[in-house]
Amino acid sequence: MSTTLWHRFQTTATARGAAVALLHGERSVTFAELLGLAGGWAKKLDLSPGDRVVVSGRNSIELAAAVPGIWAHGAIPVFVHAEAPDRHLFHALQQTTAAKALLDPARDLGDFATGVAVLPLQAELSAHVTHQVPEQNGLAPGSIVYTSGSTGAPKGVVQAAQTLAGGVDRVAAAIGFRPDDSILCPIPFAFDYGWGQLLSLLLAGLPLVLPEPRSAIGLCAAISAHRPTILAGVPAVFADLLAGIAPIREIDRSSIRLITNTGSRIPAPVREGLIELFPKAALSLNYGLTETYRSATLPLSMADSHPSSVGFALHGSRLSVLRSDGTEAAAGEEGEIVHHGAGAFLGYWGDPVRTAEVLRPDPLWPEKDVPDPKAAAPMAVFTGDLGHKDEDGLLYIHGRRDRQMKSMGVRVSPDEIEKLLLESQALREVAVVARPNDMLGDLIVAVLCLPEGVDQAATLKNIKRHARETMSPYMQPRDYVVLKDLPRNHNGKVDYPGLVKLVITPATGQKVEHG
């Protein structure tokens, strides 16, 4: 890549000039103003090439401008969800040895303070970038996005600058974005799908509309006031929109021509509700991980005939379904989905062990007609997702290979939830499982064993409060089941399959507390 991400943003913003770039509630900025705000951040941030800057805040004009301000120094934005527990934020600060942290003004690190310079994400004076922006190879990191901790501590997914730039172009071509489009984005920028929407603004010049508040009611207000053409969401967002609390049926929805989805399959009732609400809008079904940017998309013309599929691999990448022995599965046969080619991440920051588990040499190398079949096999991303392809090559997702759960479109770790619940010191034992839910994907259930003689109602109240204080919303159990003892298998280990059956079909008289 001959230019940096900053230069591409600068070129895009200069070309778009007086056109509106961002609308957030009653505020708006043009591309020229966004360029100035980014320059203001670049002037304020004293950084060196390769420095890491942790960014953790709610979607805002200030956050959007801060990202290219970081790029202007050849530094790397590190995204941590604004609602992540302090321990996750502290982990990212420590693991990346961050030079600075940009946080919402109200965020207080408290006991997790690390000596890192913390700057509030608030309005900055406009300025021009006067220093020489360092040139970087396209394989240099362009971002680090911390996952919610799918297995163990959160992982910092590193994507190359050229992957971010190329991913924006490949998605735009596959979905068919238009020059006059604007995207309504209720997804946090720290979530890979929200990050993709922000990149479409910064690198492709597609205006963004940010709902205020970030809720179904805010979405309705944004549609009415700003007339976006694209609604980017996940099933939980769409379910909220259809729940009846927001006035979605009372507003003019005719501006929406395209609805895009990722995170998990849209439940049939939600899909049907969207079609009823937006009868003229096309539906774009997608698949990808933070580790792959975007892997697959279903052609818009096939959304009605193949609503359970996520389609075909994006141009420049390839998806295979592999058996456990590394050979390719037959049509209709379940296996692990593996991503090859464009979009593959560079690794997990500071974590070579977990990187090696996911990023491995392509077992199908060499491919047909490659220039040098004796060259070392390129790396492929073993997604951990199970699925199959049909006779036409369409991909279908079945679920996770491991115990990883997907709550509200976000992957979460049951092991970490168990650990946090035990830290309440109010439990004897705990096991976390999930049951399917049309709206949430995986509804998280905590199965608890309490100490003898405690007040069950008071203990459960304290445990729920502890969960709210220590976990992101995606991690918090929705149901609590109390058992005298956890079931175990012949090896003495917790019988998780048995617990799953138990929470799906509760025993007679079994009491379930809702979180």
Short mmCIF file of C-alpha atoms in Angstrom, two decimals:
data_model
loop_
_atom_site.label_atom_id
_atom_site.label_comp_id
_atom_site.label_asym_id
_atom_site.label_seq_id
_atom_site.Cartn_x
_atom_site.Cartn_y
_atom_site.Cartn_z
CA MET A 1 0.00 0.00 0.00
CA SER A 2 1.65 3.21 -1.13
CA THR A 3 -0.35 5.53 1.13
CA THR A 4 -1.46 5.38 4.73
CA LEU A 5 -4.99 5.12 6.06
CA TRP A 6 -4.67 8.80 6.98
CA HIS A 7 -3.94 9.76 3.39
CA ARG A 8 -6.93 7.79 2.12
CA PHE A 9 -9.19 9.45 4.70
CA GLN A 10 -7.75 12.87 3.82
CA THR A 11 -8.33 12.28 0.11
CA THR A 12 -11.88 11.06 0.71
CA ALA A 13 -12.81 13.89 3.08
CA THR A 14 -11.31 16.53 0.77
CA ALA A 15 -13.24 15.19 -2.21
CA ARG A 16 -16.53 15.15 -0.29
CA GLY A 17 -15.90 18.61 1.21
CA ALA A 18 -19.14 20.34 2.17
CA ALA A 19 -21.25 17.16 2.04
CA VAL A 20 -22.62 16.02 5.40
CA ALA A 21 -20.45 13.27 6.92
CA LEU A 22 -21.98 12.54 10.31
CA LEU A 23 -25.35 13.21 11.91
CA HIS A 24 -25.75 12.51 15.61
CA GLY A 25 -28.98 13.66 17.20
CA GLU A 26 -29.21 17.37 16.46
CA ARG A 27 -25.50 17.68 15.63
CA SER A 28 -23.89 17.28 12.23
CA VAL A 29 -20.49 17.80 10.62
CA THR A 30 -19.41 17.97 7.00
CA PHE A 31 -16.48 15.98 5.64
CA ALA A 32 -14.40 19.16 5.65
CA GLU A 33 -15.25 19.73 9.32
CA LEU A 34 -14.53 16.08 10.15
CA LEU A 35 -11.12 16.46 8.52
CA GLY A 36 -10.51 19.50 10.70
CA LEU A 37 -11.57 17.69 13.85
CA ALA A 38 -9.25 14.81 12.97
CA GLY A 39 -6.47 17.31 12.52
CA GLY A 40 -7.24 18.70 15.95
CA TRP A 41 -6.86 15.26 17.47
CA ALA A 42 -3.62 14.72 15.54
CA LYS A 43 -2.27 18.00 16.93
CA LYS A 44 -3.25 17.11 20.51
CA LEU A 45 -1.93 13.54 20.45
CA ASP A 46 1.85 13.29 20.87
CA LEU A 47 2.47 9.88 19.33
CA SER A 48 5.09 7.89 17.47
CA PRO A 49 4.53 5.40 14.63
CA GLY A 50 3.26 2.11 16.01
CA ASP A 51 2.03 3.54 19.32
CA ARG A 52 -1.21 2.07 20.57
CA VAL A 53 -4.09 4.31 21.67
CA VAL A 54 -6.99 2.65 23.49
CA VAL A 55 -10.33 4.12 22.41
CA SER A 56 -13.35 3.25 24.54
CA GLY A 57 -16.44 5.39 24.19
CA ARG A 58 -19.95 5.52 22.88
CA ASN A 59 -20.40 6.31 19.21
CA SER A 60 -19.92 10.02 18.65
CA ILE A 61 -18.55 12.59 16.24
CA GLU A 62 -15.54 13.01 18.53
CA LEU A 63 -14.70 9.31 18.49
CA ALA A 64 -15.08 9.12 14.71
CA ALA A 65 -12.65 12.04 14.29
CA ALA A 66 -10.15 10.65 16.80
CA VAL A 67 -9.47 7.52 14.74
CA PRO A 68 -7.90 9.27 11.71
CA GLY A 69 -6.19 11.62 14.18
CA ILE A 70 -4.39 8.54 15.52
CA TRP A 71 -3.63 7.31 11.99
CA ALA A 72 -2.01 10.68 11.22
CA HIS A 73 0.90 9.63 13.47
CA GLY A 74 1.13 6.11 12.07
CA ALA A 75 -0.28 4.93 15.42
CA ILE A 76 -2.88 2.22 16.02
CA PRO A 77 -6.39 2.71 17.46
CA VAL A 78 -7.29 -0.01 19.96
CA PHE A 79 -11.04 -0.47 20.38
CA VAL A 80 -12.61 -1.58 23.67
CA HIS A 81 -16.38 -1.60 24.05
CA ALA A 82 -17.64 1.36 26.08
CA GLU A 83 -19.69 -0.96 28.30
CA ALA A 84 -16.89 -3.48 28.86
CA PRO A 85 -15.98 -4.09 32.51
CA ASP A 86 -13.04 -2.12 33.89
CA ARG A 87 -10.98 -5.31 33.99
CA HIS A 88 -11.32 -5.67 30.20
CA LEU A 89 -10.23 -2.09 29.65
CA PHE A 90 -7.31 -2.53 32.02
CA HIS A 91 -6.31 -5.75 30.23
CA ALA A 92 -6.19 -3.92 26.88
CA LEU A 93 -4.18 -1.03 28.34
CA GLN A 94 -1.68 -3.44 29.86
CA GLN A 95 -1.39 -5.91 27.01
CA THR A 96 -0.86 -3.25 24.33
CA THR A 97 1.30 -1.03 26.58
CA ALA A 98 -0.90 1.81 25.36
CA ALA A 99 0.60 5.27 25.02
CA LYS A 100 -2.74 6.97 25.66
CA ALA A 101 -6.40 6.21 26.31
CA LEU A 102 -9.36 8.14 24.91
CA LEU A 103 -12.43 7.55 27.07
CA ASP A 104 -15.90 8.95 27.54
CA PRO A 105 -15.67 11.91 29.95
CA ALA A 106 -17.74 10.09 32.58
CA ARG A 107 -15.57 6.94 32.56
CA ASP A 108 -13.51 6.62 35.74
CA LEU A 109 -10.87 3.91 35.83
CA GLY A 110 -10.71 4.11 39.61
CA ASP A 111 -8.59 1.28 41.02
CA PHE A 112 -7.62 0.28 37.49
CA ALA A 113 -5.66 3.49 36.83
CA THR A 114 -2.38 2.56 35.17
CA GLY A 115 -0.46 5.77 34.66
CA VAL A 116 -1.52 5.93 31.02
CA ALA A 117 -2.44 9.46 29.93
CA VAL A 118 -6.24 9.55 29.71
CA LEU A 119 -7.93 12.10 27.45
CA PRO A 120 -11.71 12.65 27.34
CA LEU A 121 -13.55 12.06 24.09
CA GLN A 122 -14.98 15.54 23.75
CA ALA A 123 -14.97 18.31 21.15
CA GLU A 124 -11.55 19.35 19.86
CA LEU A 125 -10.61 22.51 18.02
CA SER A 126 -10.24 22.13 14.27
CA ALA A 127 -6.70 22.12 12.96
CA HIS A 128 -4.59 21.02 10.01
CA VAL A 129 -2.07 18.20 10.10
CA THR A 130 1.24 19.99 9.75
CA HIS A 131 3.68 17.17 10.53
CA GLN A 132 4.94 14.67 7.97
CA VAL A 133 2.64 11.66 8.11
CA PRO A 134 4.84 8.55 8.13
CA GLU A 135 4.53 6.17 5.19
CA GLN A 136 3.81 2.59 6.23
CA ASN A 137 3.69 -0.77 4.55
CA GLY A 138 0.15 -2.02 3.99
CA LEU A 139 0.82 -4.95 6.32
CA ALA A 140 1.36 -2.57 9.24
CA PRO A 141 -1.46 -2.81 11.81
CA GLY A 142 -4.34 -0.44 11.11
CA SER A 143 -6.47 -1.38 14.11
CA ILE A 144 -6.77 -3.63 17.14
CA VAL A 145 -10.28 -4.61 18.19
CA TYR A 146 -10.73 -6.33 21.54
CA THR A 147 -13.32 -9.05 21.61
CA SER A 148 -15.54 -9.53 24.64
CA GLY A 149 -13.48 -12.46 25.88
CA SER A 150 -14.85 -15.48 24.06
CA THR A 151 -12.42 -17.85 25.76
CA GLY A 152 -10.51 -16.51 28.74
CA ALA A 153 -9.31 -12.92 28.68
CA PRO A 154 -10.38 -10.64 25.80
CA LYS A 155 -8.30 -10.94 22.65
CA GLY A 156 -6.95 -8.02 20.64
CA VAL A 157 -7.61 -8.79 16.97
CA VAL A 158 -4.99 -7.09 14.79
CA GLN A 159 -5.95 -6.18 11.23
CA ALA A 160 -3.51 -4.83 8.65
CA ALA A 161 -4.09 -1.40 7.12
CA GLN A 162 -4.50 -2.90 3.66
CA THR A 163 -7.11 -5.35 4.98
CA LEU A 164 -9.22 -2.49 6.34
CA ALA A 165 -8.98 -0.48 3.13
CA GLY A 166 -9.55 -3.50 0.90
CA GLY A 167 -12.38 -4.77 3.07
CA VAL A 168 -14.31 -1.52 2.69
CA ASP A 169 -14.02 -1.75 -1.10
CA ARG A 170 -14.93 -5.45 -1.29
CA VAL A 171 -18.02 -5.03 0.89
CA ALA A 172 -19.18 -1.94 -1.03
CA ALA A 173 -18.86 -3.81 -4.32
CA ALA A 174 -20.59 -6.95 -3.04
CA ILE A 175 -23.54 -5.20 -1.43
CA GLY A 176 -23.88 -2.43 -3.99
CA PHE A 177 -23.50 0.81 -2.07
CA ARG A 178 -24.48 3.94 -4.00
CA PRO A 179 -22.89 7.41 -3.96
CA ASP A 180 -26.04 8.93 -2.41
CA ASP A 181 -26.36 6.32 0.36
CA SER A 182 -26.17 7.10 4.07
CA ILE A 183 -25.91 4.43 6.78
CA LEU A 184 -27.89 4.38 10.00
CA CYS A 185 -25.52 2.73 12.48
CA PRO A 186 -26.79 1.69 15.93
CA ILE A 187 -23.86 -0.73 16.36
CA PRO A 188 -20.94 0.35 18.61
CA PHE A 189 -17.78 1.19 16.68
CA ALA A 190 -15.90 -1.17 19.04
CA PHE A 191 -17.93 -4.08 17.64
CA ASP A 192 -16.50 -5.32 14.34
CA TYR A 193 -19.70 -4.58 12.39
CA GLY A 194 -19.86 -1.05 13.77
CA TRP A 195 -16.16 -0.61 12.97
CA GLY A 196 -16.95 -1.60 9.39
CA GLN A 197 -19.58 1.14 9.15
CA LEU A 198 -17.15 3.74 10.52
CA LEU A 199 -14.54 2.64 7.99
CA SER A 200 -17.12 3.08 5.22
CA LEU A 201 -17.43 6.69 6.35
CA LEU A 202 -13.71 7.39 6.76
CA LEU A 203 -12.37 5.54 3.72
CA ALA A 204 -15.29 5.44 1.27
CA GLY A 205 -17.09 8.66 2.11
CA LEU A 206 -20.46 7.12 3.01
CA PRO A 207 -22.25 9.39 5.52
CA LEU A 208 -23.22 7.91 8.88
CA VAL A 209 -26.30 8.58 10.98
CA LEU A 210 -25.87 7.80 14.69
CA PRO A 211 -29.13 7.35 16.62
CA GLU A 212 -29.54 9.31 19.83
CA PRO A 213 -30.30 7.60 22.11
CA ARG A 214 -28.86 4.32 20.79
CA SER A 215 -32.18 2.52 21.13
CA ALA A 216 -35.22 1.59 19.07
CA ILE A 217 -36.74 4.97 19.91
CA GLY A 218 -33.53 6.70 18.79
CA LEU A 219 -33.57 4.69 15.55
CA CYS A 220 -37.10 5.89 14.78
CA ALA A 221 -36.13 9.50 15.49
CA ALA A 222 -33.07 9.18 13.23
CA ILE A 223 -35.07 7.69 10.34
CA SER A 224 -37.63 10.48 10.60
CA ALA A 225 -35.13 13.33 10.90
CA HIS A 226 -32.27 12.25 8.63
CA ARG A 227 -33.80 9.87 6.06
CA PRO A 228 -30.95 7.31 5.87
CA THR A 229 -31.02 4.79 3.03
CA ILE A 230 -29.28 1.85 4.77
CA LEU A 231 -30.02 0.33 8.17
CA ALA A 232 -27.07 -1.72 9.49
CA GLY A 233 -27.96 -3.97 12.40
CA VAL A 234 -27.92 -7.30 14.18
CA PRO A 235 -30.91 -9.46 15.14
CA ALA A 236 -31.15 -8.00 18.67
CA VAL A 237 -31.43 -4.47 17.22
CA PHE A 238 -34.14 -5.53 14.79
CA ALA A 239 -36.02 -7.39 17.54
CA ASP A 240 -36.06 -4.24 19.69
CA LEU A 241 -37.35 -2.24 16.76
CA LEU A 242 -40.24 -4.68 16.33
CA ALA A 243 -41.06 -5.01 20.03
CA GLY A 244 -43.82 -2.39 19.96
CA ILE A 245 -42.26 0.15 22.33
CA ALA A 246 -40.80 2.36 19.60
CA PRO A 247 -43.10 4.19 17.14
CA ILE A 248 -41.61 2.47 14.08
CA ARG A 249 -45.06 1.85 12.55
CA GLU A 250 -46.02 5.50 12.89
CA ILE A 251 -43.11 7.07 11.00
CA ASP A 252 -42.22 7.37 7.32
CA ARG A 253 -39.81 4.49 6.67
CA SER A 254 -39.66 4.84 2.89
CA SER A 255 -36.07 6.17 2.79
CA ILE A 256 -34.64 2.75 3.83
CA ARG A 257 -33.73 0.85 0.65
CA LEU A 258 -31.35 -1.72 2.22
CA ILE A 259 -31.14 -3.55 5.55
CA THR A 260 -27.86 -5.30 6.36
CA ASN A 261 -27.40 -7.97 9.03
CA THR A 262 -24.53 -9.85 10.61
CA GLY A 263 -23.71 -11.44 13.96
CA SER A 264 -26.15 -14.33 13.68
CA ARG A 265 -29.06 -15.54 11.59
CA ILE A 266 -32.19 -13.39 11.73
CA PRO A 267 -35.00 -15.38 13.39
CA ALA A 268 -37.93 -15.99 11.06
CA PRO A 269 -40.41 -13.84 13.06
CA VAL A 270 -37.97 -10.93 13.05
CA ARG A 271 -37.24 -11.33 9.34
CA GLU A 272 -40.94 -11.39 8.54
CA GLY A 273 -41.48 -8.32 10.70
CA LEU A 274 -38.75 -6.43 8.84
CA ILE A 275 -40.26 -7.34 5.48
CA GLU A 276 -43.63 -6.07 6.68
CA LEU A 277 -42.16 -2.80 7.97
CA PHE A 278 -39.83 -2.18 5.04
CA PRO A 279 -41.56 -3.85 2.05
CA LYS A 280 -39.40 -2.03 -0.52
CA ALA A 281 -36.06 -2.61 1.22
CA ALA A 282 -33.63 -5.32 0.15
CA LEU A 283 -32.14 -7.57 2.83
CA SER A 284 -28.39 -8.23 2.92
CA LEU A 285 -27.34 -11.29 4.94
CA ASN A 286 -23.65 -11.46 5.87
CA TYR A 287 -21.12 -13.53 7.77
CA GLY A 288 -17.75 -12.71 9.22
CA LEU A 289 -15.62 -12.54 12.31
CA THR A 290 -13.48 -9.77 13.75
CA GLU A 291 -10.62 -11.99 12.57
CA THR A 292 -11.79 -11.96 8.92
CA TYR A 293 -13.33 -8.48 8.51
CA ARG A 294 -16.11 -9.93 6.33
CA SER A 295 -16.22 -13.45 4.93
CA ALA A 296 -19.45 -13.95 3.01
CA THR A 297 -22.55 -12.20 1.77
CA LEU A 298 -25.73 -13.51 0.20
CA PRO A 299 -26.68 -11.90 -3.12
CA LEU A 300 -29.63 -9.58 -2.51
CA SER A 301 -31.72 -11.43 -5.08
CA MET A 302 -31.46 -14.65 -3.06
CA ALA A 303 -32.61 -13.30 0.32
CA ASP A 304 -36.18 -14.53 -0.21
CA SER A 305 -35.29 -17.96 -1.60
CA HIS A 306 -32.37 -18.75 0.75
CA PRO A 307 -33.03 -16.84 4.01
CA SER A 308 -30.99 -19.30 6.12
CA SER A 309 -27.81 -18.96 4.06
CA VAL A 310 -25.03 -16.37 4.36
CA GLY A 311 -24.14 -16.81 0.70
CA PHE A 312 -20.73 -16.94 -0.94
CA ALA A 313 -17.26 -15.75 -0.02
CA LEU A 314 -16.42 -12.15 -0.87
CA HIS A 315 -14.15 -11.48 -3.83
CA GLY A 316 -10.53 -12.14 -2.91
CA SER A 317 -11.33 -14.69 -0.23
CA ARG A 318 -12.47 -18.30 -0.17
CA LEU A 319 -14.42 -20.31 2.39
CA SER A 320 -14.07 -24.02 2.88
CA VAL A 321 -15.77 -26.48 5.21
CA LEU A 322 -13.27 -28.97 6.63
CA ARG A 323 -13.57 -32.29 8.37
CA SER A 324 -11.53 -32.89 11.53
CA ASP A 325 -8.79 -34.53 9.44
CA GLY A 326 -8.33 -31.36 7.36
CA THR A 327 -10.00 -32.64 4.20
CA GLU A 328 -12.83 -30.76 2.52
CA ALA A 329 -16.34 -31.80 3.49
CA ALA A 330 -18.85 -32.87 0.86
CA ALA A 331 -21.94 -30.84 0.04
CA GLY A 332 -24.35 -31.03 2.96
CA GLU A 333 -21.71 -32.39 5.34
CA GLU A 334 -20.99 -30.43 8.53
CA GLY A 335 -17.46 -29.25 9.28
CA GLU A 336 -15.46 -26.29 10.52
CA ILE A 337 -15.61 -23.15 8.39
CA VAL A 338 -12.16 -21.93 7.33
CA HIS A 339 -11.48 -18.52 5.79
CA HIS A 340 -8.70 -18.26 3.19
CA GLY A 341 -7.31 -15.17 1.48
CA ALA A 342 -8.19 -11.49 1.81
CA GLY A 343 -9.49 -10.39 5.20
CA ALA A 344 -7.42 -12.73 7.37
CA PHE A 345 -6.12 -11.03 10.50
CA LEU A 346 -2.49 -10.70 11.53
CA GLY A 347 -2.96 -12.33 14.92
CA TYR A 348 -3.97 -11.58 18.51
CA TRP A 349 -1.86 -8.80 19.99
CA GLY A 350 0.72 -10.19 22.42
CA ASP A 351 -0.83 -13.66 22.38
CA PRO A 352 1.06 -16.04 20.06
CA VAL A 353 -0.44 -19.16 21.66
CA ARG A 354 -4.05 -18.26 20.92
CA THR A 355 -3.02 -16.86 17.53
CA ALA A 356 -1.57 -20.24 16.56
CA GLU A 357 -4.83 -21.95 17.49
CA VAL A 358 -6.80 -19.91 14.96
CA LEU A 359 -4.32 -18.73 12.31
CA ARG A 360 -2.77 -21.82 10.74
CA PRO A 361 -1.17 -22.88 7.43
CA ASP A 362 -3.79 -23.59 4.79
CA PRO A 363 -4.32 -27.38 4.80
CA LEU A 364 -5.68 -27.25 1.22
CA TRP A 365 -2.52 -25.66 -0.23
CA PRO A 366 -1.47 -25.66 -2.99
CA GLU A 367 -4.52 -24.51 -4.89
CA LYS A 368 -4.95 -25.11 -8.60
CA ASP A 369 -2.88 -22.99 -10.98
CA VAL A 370 -0.88 -21.16 -8.29
CA PRO A 371 2.31 -19.48 -9.58
CA ASP A 372 4.60 -21.32 -7.16
CA PRO A 373 3.07 -24.47 -5.61
CA LYS A 374 6.32 -25.08 -3.68
CA ALA A 375 5.95 -21.81 -1.78
CA ALA A 376 5.00 -21.97 1.90
CA ALA A 377 1.31 -22.36 2.50
CA PRO A 378 -0.47 -19.08 3.30
CA MET A 379 -2.24 -18.71 6.63
CA ALA A 380 -5.96 -19.44 6.95
CA VAL A 381 -8.41 -18.53 9.72
CA PHE A 382 -10.02 -21.51 11.45
CA THR A 383 -13.21 -19.82 12.58
CA GLY A 384 -14.47 -22.35 15.12
CA ASP A 385 -17.88 -22.08 13.46
CA LEU A 386 -19.58 -25.20 12.18
CA GLY A 387 -21.55 -25.22 8.95
CA HIS A 388 -22.04 -26.77 5.55
CA LYS A 389 -22.28 -25.85 1.89
CA ASP A 390 -25.09 -26.97 -0.34
CA GLU A 391 -24.72 -28.29 -3.88
CA ASP A 392 -24.57 -24.73 -5.22
CA GLY A 393 -21.81 -23.66 -2.84
CA LEU A 394 -24.04 -21.58 -0.57
CA LEU A 395 -22.80 -21.50 3.02
CA TYR A 396 -24.97 -22.24 6.07
CA ILE A 397 -23.91 -21.65 9.69
CA HIS A 398 -24.78 -24.25 12.35
CA GLY A 399 -23.10 -22.99 15.52
CA ARG A 400 -19.87 -23.03 17.47
CA ARG A 401 -17.39 -25.88 17.68
CA ASP A 402 -16.60 -25.11 21.33
CA ARG A 403 -18.69 -23.84 24.23
CA GLN A 404 -18.51 -20.29 23.01
CA MET A 405 -21.86 -18.56 23.05
CA LYS A 406 -23.28 -15.75 20.97
CA SER A 407 -25.46 -13.39 22.98
CA MET A 408 -27.12 -10.48 21.11
CA GLY A 409 -24.70 -11.05 18.22
CA VAL A 410 -21.59 -10.88 20.45
CA ARG A 411 -19.44 -13.89 21.31
CA VAL A 412 -19.00 -14.36 25.05
CA SER A 413 -17.16 -16.87 27.21
CA PRO A 414 -19.16 -19.03 29.65
CA ASP A 415 -15.90 -19.75 31.48
CA GLU A 416 -15.35 -16.06 32.17
CA ILE A 417 -18.96 -15.61 33.31
CA GLU A 418 -18.51 -18.49 35.74
CA LYS A 419 -15.30 -16.94 37.06
CA LEU A 420 -16.94 -13.56 37.61
CA LEU A 421 -19.96 -15.08 39.35
CA LEU A 422 -17.72 -17.05 41.71
CA GLU A 423 -15.91 -13.81 42.59
CA SER A 424 -19.12 -12.69 44.28
CA GLN A 425 -18.16 -15.16 47.07
CA ALA A 426 -21.86 -15.95 47.41
CA LEU A 427 -21.76 -19.29 45.56
CA ARG A 428 -20.56 -22.79 46.19
CA GLU A 429 -20.51 -23.78 42.53
CA VAL A 430 -21.73 -22.38 39.22
CA ALA A 431 -22.04 -23.60 35.65
CA VAL A 432 -23.06 -21.40 32.73
CA VAL A 433 -24.92 -22.79 29.72
CA ALA A 434 -27.35 -21.38 27.18
CA ARG A 435 -30.64 -22.16 25.55
CA PRO A 436 -31.76 -21.00 22.11
CA ASN A 437 -33.74 -17.77 21.93
CA ASP A 438 -35.23 -16.27 18.79
CA MET A 439 -34.29 -12.71 19.76
CA LEU A 440 -31.01 -13.08 21.68
CA GLY A 441 -29.41 -16.02 19.88
CA ASP A 442 -28.06 -17.70 23.01
CA LEU A 443 -29.93 -16.88 26.22
CA ILE A 444 -27.36 -17.24 29.01
CA VAL A 445 -28.40 -19.34 32.00
CA ALA A 446 -26.42 -19.55 35.26
CA VAL A 447 -26.92 -22.77 37.21
CA LEU A 448 -26.03 -22.08 40.83
CA CYS A 449 -25.27 -24.08 43.96
CA LEU A 450 -25.65 -21.96 47.11
CA PRO A 451 -24.00 -22.48 50.49
CA GLU A 452 -26.07 -24.24 53.11
CA GLY A 453 -28.37 -22.11 55.25
CA VAL A 454 -28.30 -18.89 53.23
CA ASP A 455 -31.34 -16.80 52.35
CA GLN A 456 -31.89 -17.80 48.71
CA ALA A 457 -33.82 -14.69 47.68
CA ALA A 458 -31.31 -12.29 49.21
CA THR A 459 -28.35 -14.24 47.80
CA LEU A 460 -29.80 -14.24 44.29
CA LYS A 461 -30.40 -10.50 44.54
CA ASN A 462 -26.75 -9.93 45.47
CA ILE A 463 -25.51 -12.20 42.67
CA LYS A 464 -27.58 -10.36 40.06
CA ARG A 465 -26.25 -7.02 41.29
CA HIS A 466 -22.69 -8.38 41.12
CA ALA A 467 -23.30 -9.53 37.51
CA ARG A 468 -24.55 -6.08 36.49
CA GLU A 469 -21.51 -4.44 38.08
CA THR A 470 -18.85 -6.73 36.61
CA MET A 471 -20.15 -7.85 33.21
CA SER A 472 -21.06 -6.27 29.92
CA PRO A 473 -24.78 -6.56 29.01
CA TYR A 474 -23.97 -9.36 26.57
CA MET A 475 -22.44 -11.50 29.33
CA GLN A 476 -25.09 -11.14 32.01
CA PRO A 477 -27.22 -14.24 32.64
CA ARG A 478 -30.89 -13.79 31.78
CA ASP A 479 -32.03 -16.78 33.86
CA TYR A 480 -30.77 -18.30 37.11
CA VAL A 481 -31.45 -21.89 38.17
CA VAL A 482 -30.60 -23.10 41.69
CA LEU A 483 -29.62 -26.75 42.21
CA LYS A 484 -28.39 -28.55 45.30
CA ASP A 485 -25.44 -30.00 43.35
CA LEU A 486 -24.20 -29.79 39.77
CA PRO A 487 -24.55 -33.00 37.72
CA ARG A 488 -21.23 -34.63 36.86
CA ASN A 489 -20.04 -37.27 34.40
CA HIS A 490 -18.02 -40.40 35.19
CA ASN A 491 -14.80 -38.36 35.14
CA GLY A 492 -16.09 -36.09 37.87
CA LYS A 493 -16.43 -33.16 35.51
CA VAL A 494 -19.52 -30.99 35.27
CA ASP A 495 -22.04 -32.54 32.88
CA TYR A 496 -22.62 -29.54 30.66
CA PRO A 497 -24.65 -31.43 28.02
CA GLY A 498 -26.94 -32.59 30.79
CA LEU A 499 -27.32 -29.04 32.07
CA VAL A 500 -28.19 -27.82 28.59
CA LYS A 501 -30.99 -30.37 28.41
CA LEU A 502 -32.11 -29.30 31.87
CA VAL A 503 -32.43 -25.60 31.01
CA ILE A 504 -34.12 -26.32 27.67
CA THR A 505 -36.66 -28.66 29.32
CA PRO A 506 -36.89 -27.68 33.01
CA ALA A 507 -37.74 -30.40 35.50
CA THR A 508 -41.17 -30.33 37.10
CA GLY A 509 -41.19 -27.81 39.92
CA GLN A 510 -37.82 -26.36 38.97
CA LYS A 511 -37.78 -22.65 39.72
CA VAL A 512 -36.14 -20.25 37.27
CA GLU A 513 -35.21 -16.75 38.40
CA HIS A 514 -34.97 -14.10 35.70
CA GLY A 515 -32.01 -11.71 35.70
#
